[in-house]
Amino acid sequence: MIPDWLQPVVNAAQAMTVDDLTRFVAPEDVEPRRGAVLLLFGAQRDLLLTERAHDMRSHPGQVSFPGGSLDPGETPREAALREAEEETGLRADGVEVFAELPELWLPPSNFAVTPILGWWREESPVSVVDPREVHAVYRVPLDELLDPTHRVSVRHPSGWTGPGFLIGPEHDLLLWGFTAGIISRLLDFLGWTRPWDETSLRDLPDYMLQGGPRPAPPGAVPLEERP
């Protein structure tokens, strides 16, 4: 059963349109690659996030929702749950999917991604399954995402600037890009966003561009050992 505190998210997901989430829509003459991500809400009033390995060629060290490309014949729901299980070891049968947001287009990679929203009805231990793909796994409390002191604007070397969050045990890990954008717009739509200093600007760290080494934050993995 979906808990009362999560019901506003259920209602918002049913009402949100693609325009509430992004200004980018795939042109009719473009055939994008398709994928799905899982926005998994847990009983600790948190979201499950992963940090990509730092030596990956694309998006090294980036914090994101579990997810990836659709396999042939897969639905977005099936892909999101499969990828989450492969990346974090969670038991997919313990997840209750309650919404599917509109497909979102990422122009730089020509990727069309469907966000799948789920309630972690029966929680299972999660941790890094393959360190070649995932550097760390986090359960980030919504209260921390809502804390104005953890909100920043992030500037990419290209000049692009977007919303960001400071997460992790020391709040020194930068959540930005597609994932931060979805979280930011969802919180705005819910009316949960608290006033924060949008002039607080952080440049994107070099390791997120080049895959430079970064030590694992203490206590990040395994999550089952966290209080």
Coordinates of C-alpha atoms in Angstrom, one line a residue:
M1 CA 0.0 0.0 0.0
I2 CA 1.3 3.5 -0.9
P3 CA 1.9 5.5 2.3
D4 CA 0.1 8.7 2.9
W5 CA 3.2 10.9 2.6
L6 CA 3.8 9.6 -0.9
Q7 CA 0.2 10.1 -2.1
P8 CA 1.0 13.7 -3.4
V9 CA 3.7 12.2 -5.6
V10 CA 1.2 9.7 -7.0
N11 CA -1.3 12.5 -7.7
A12 CA 1.4 14.7 -9.3
A13 CA 2.6 11.9 -11.5
Q14 CA -0.9 11.4 -12.9
A15 CA -1.2 15.1 -13.7
M16 CA 2.2 16.0 -15.0
T17 CA 2.7 16.5 -18.8
V18 CA 6.0 16.5 -20.8
D19 CA 6.0 20.3 -20.7
D20 CA 6.1 20.2 -16.9
L21 CA 9.3 18.2 -17.1
T22 CA 11.3 19.4 -20.1
R23 CA 11.3 21.9 -23.0
F24 CA 12.8 19.2 -25.3
V25 CA 10.6 17.0 -27.4
A26 CA 12.0 14.6 -30.1
P27 CA 11.2 15.9 -33.6
E28 CA 8.9 13.6 -35.6
D29 CA 11.7 12.8 -38.1
V30 CA 14.1 11.6 -35.4
E31 CA 14.2 8.0 -34.2
P32 CA 15.8 8.1 -30.7
R33 CA 17.3 5.4 -28.7
R34 CA 14.9 4.4 -25.9
G35 CA 15.6 3.9 -22.2
A36 CA 14.0 4.0 -18.7
V37 CA 15.0 5.1 -15.2
L38 CA 13.5 4.1 -11.9
L39 CA 12.5 6.8 -9.3
L40 CA 12.3 4.5 -6.3
F41 CA 10.9 5.9 -3.1
G42 CA 11.7 4.1 0.1
A43 CA 10.2 3.9 3.6
Q44 CA 12.9 6.2 4.9
R45 CA 11.3 8.9 2.7
D46 CA 14.2 8.8 0.3
L47 CA 15.2 8.2 -3.3
L48 CA 17.6 5.5 -4.6
L49 CA 20.5 6.9 -6.6
T50 CA 23.7 5.5 -8.1
E51 CA 27.0 7.1 -8.9
R52 CA 28.5 5.9 -12.1
A53 CA 32.1 4.6 -12.2
H54 CA 34.7 7.3 -12.6
D55 CA 36.5 5.7 -15.6
M56 CA 33.5 5.4 -17.8
R57 CA 33.8 7.0 -21.2
S58 CA 30.4 8.8 -20.9
H59 CA 29.1 10.7 -17.9
P60 CA 31.9 9.5 -15.5
G61 CA 31.0 9.9 -11.8
Q62 CA 27.5 11.2 -12.6
V63 CA 24.8 10.6 -10.1
S64 CA 21.7 9.2 -11.6
F65 CA 18.6 7.1 -11.2
P66 CA 19.1 3.3 -11.8
G67 CA 18.2 2.6 -15.4
G68 CA 19.4 2.2 -19.0
S69 CA 18.5 1.1 -22.5
L70 CA 15.4 -1.0 -23.3
D71 CA 16.3 -4.5 -24.5
P72 CA 14.3 -5.7 -27.6
G73 CA 10.7 -6.4 -26.6
E74 CA 11.0 -4.7 -23.2
T75 CA 8.6 -2.2 -21.8
P76 CA 10.0 0.9 -20.0
R77 CA 8.8 -0.6 -16.7
E78 CA 10.5 -3.9 -17.3
A79 CA 13.8 -2.2 -18.3
A80 CA 13.8 0.2 -15.3
L81 CA 13.3 -2.7 -12.9
R82 CA 15.9 -4.9 -14.6
E83 CA 18.5 -2.2 -14.7
A84 CA 17.9 -1.3 -11.1
E85 CA 18.3 -5.0 -10.1
E86 CA 21.5 -5.3 -12.2
E87 CA 23.0 -2.1 -10.8
T88 CA 22.1 -2.3 -7.1
G89 CA 21.0 -5.9 -6.4
L90 CA 17.5 -4.9 -5.2
R91 CA 14.7 -7.4 -5.6
A92 CA 12.4 -6.1 -8.3
D93 CA 9.5 -8.1 -7.0
G94 CA 9.6 -5.8 -3.9
V95 CA 8.9 -2.7 -6.0
E96 CA 5.3 -1.5 -6.6
V97 CA 5.3 0.7 -9.7
F98 CA 2.6 3.4 -9.4
A99 CA 3.3 5.8 -12.3
E100 CA 5.0 6.3 -15.6
L101 CA 5.9 9.8 -16.5
P102 CA 6.0 11.1 -20.2
E103 CA 9.0 10.1 -22.3
L104 CA 11.7 12.7 -22.1
W105 CA 14.2 13.5 -24.9
L106 CA 17.9 14.2 -24.3
P107 CA 19.1 16.0 -27.5
P108 CA 22.9 15.5 -27.0
S109 CA 22.6 11.7 -26.9
N110 CA 19.3 11.4 -28.9
F111 CA 18.0 9.3 -26.0
A112 CA 14.3 9.1 -25.1
V113 CA 13.9 8.2 -21.5
T114 CA 10.8 7.1 -19.6
P115 CA 10.8 7.8 -15.8
I116 CA 9.2 5.0 -13.9
L117 CA 8.0 5.8 -10.3
G118 CA 7.9 3.1 -7.7
W119 CA 7.3 2.5 -4.0
W120 CA 9.8 0.2 -2.3
R121 CA 7.1 -2.0 -0.7
E122 CA 9.4 -4.8 0.4
E123 CA 12.9 -3.4 0.8
S124 CA 16.0 -5.5 0.1
P125 CA 19.7 -4.9 0.6
V126 CA 21.4 -2.8 -2.1
S127 CA 25.0 -2.2 -2.9
V128 CA 27.4 -1.9 -5.9
V129 CA 27.0 -5.0 -8.0
D130 CA 29.6 -4.3 -10.8
P131 CA 32.2 -1.7 -9.8
R132 CA 33.0 -1.3 -13.5
E133 CA 29.7 0.4 -13.9
V134 CA 28.7 1.8 -10.5
H135 CA 31.0 3.5 -8.0
A136 CA 28.5 3.9 -5.2
V137 CA 24.8 3.5 -4.2
Y138 CA 22.9 6.1 -2.2
R139 CA 19.6 6.4 -0.5
V140 CA 19.1 10.2 -0.4
P141 CA 16.4 11.5 2.0
L142 CA 13.9 13.9 0.5
D143 CA 14.4 16.3 3.4
E144 CA 18.1 16.6 2.3
L145 CA 17.0 17.3 -1.3
L146 CA 14.6 20.0 0.0
D147 CA 17.1 21.6 2.3
P148 CA 18.0 25.0 0.8
T149 CA 21.6 24.6 2.0
H150 CA 22.0 21.6 -0.3
R151 CA 20.7 23.4 -3.4
V152 CA 23.1 24.9 -6.0
S153 CA 23.2 25.9 -9.6
V154 CA 25.7 23.9 -11.7
R155 CA 27.7 25.3 -14.6
H156 CA 29.1 23.0 -17.3
P157 CA 32.2 24.1 -19.3
S158 CA 30.0 24.6 -22.3
G159 CA 28.2 27.4 -20.4
W160 CA 25.1 25.5 -19.7
T161 CA 23.7 26.1 -16.2
G162 CA 21.1 24.0 -14.4
P163 CA 19.8 22.9 -11.0
G164 CA 22.0 20.8 -8.7
F165 CA 21.9 19.1 -5.3
L166 CA 24.7 18.4 -2.8
I167 CA 24.3 14.8 -1.6
G168 CA 26.2 12.0 0.2
P169 CA 27.4 11.6 3.8
E170 CA 29.5 14.8 3.6
H171 CA 27.2 16.6 1.1
D172 CA 30.2 17.0 -1.2
L173 CA 28.8 15.0 -4.1
L174 CA 27.2 16.9 -6.9
L175 CA 23.9 15.7 -8.4
W176 CA 23.2 17.6 -11.6
G177 CA 22.0 17.2 -15.2
F178 CA 19.0 15.1 -16.3
T179 CA 18.5 13.5 -12.9
A180 CA 18.7 16.8 -11.0
G181 CA 16.3 18.4 -13.5
I182 CA 13.7 15.7 -13.0
I183 CA 13.9 15.9 -9.2
S184 CA 13.8 19.7 -9.3
R185 CA 10.8 19.9 -11.5
L186 CA 8.9 17.2 -9.6
L187 CA 9.5 19.1 -6.3
D188 CA 8.4 22.3 -7.9
F189 CA 5.2 20.7 -9.3
L190 CA 4.5 19.3 -5.8
G191 CA 4.9 22.7 -4.3
W192 CA 7.6 21.2 -1.9
T193 CA 10.5 23.4 -3.1
R194 CA 11.8 25.8 -0.4
P195 CA 13.4 29.1 -1.4
W196 CA 17.1 28.7 -2.1
D197 CA 19.9 30.8 -3.4
E198 CA 20.0 30.2 -7.1
T199 CA 23.1 32.4 -7.4
S200 CA 25.1 29.8 -5.5
L201 CA 27.1 28.5 -8.4
R202 CA 29.2 25.4 -8.7
D203 CA 31.4 24.5 -11.7
L204 CA 31.2 20.9 -12.8
P205 CA 34.1 19.0 -11.3
D206 CA 36.8 17.8 -13.7
Y207 CA 36.4 14.1 -12.6
M208 CA 32.8 14.2 -14.0
L209 CA 34.2 15.1 -17.4
Q210 CA 37.4 13.0 -17.4
G211 CA 36.7 10.2 -15.1
G212 CA 39.4 11.2 -12.6
P213 CA 39.7 9.1 -9.4
R214 CA 37.6 10.0 -6.4
P215 CA 37.6 8.0 -3.1
A216 CA 34.4 6.3 -2.1
P217 CA 32.6 8.4 0.6
P218 CA 32.6 6.6 4.0
G219 CA 29.4 4.8 4.7
A220 CA 28.0 5.0 1.2
V221 CA 28.2 1.2 0.6
P222 CA 26.8 -1.1 1.6
L223 CA 23.6 0.5 2.5
E224 CA 22.3 -2.3 4.6
E225 CA 24.9 -1.4 7.2
R226 CA 23.6 2.2 7.4
P227 CA 21.5 3.1 10.5

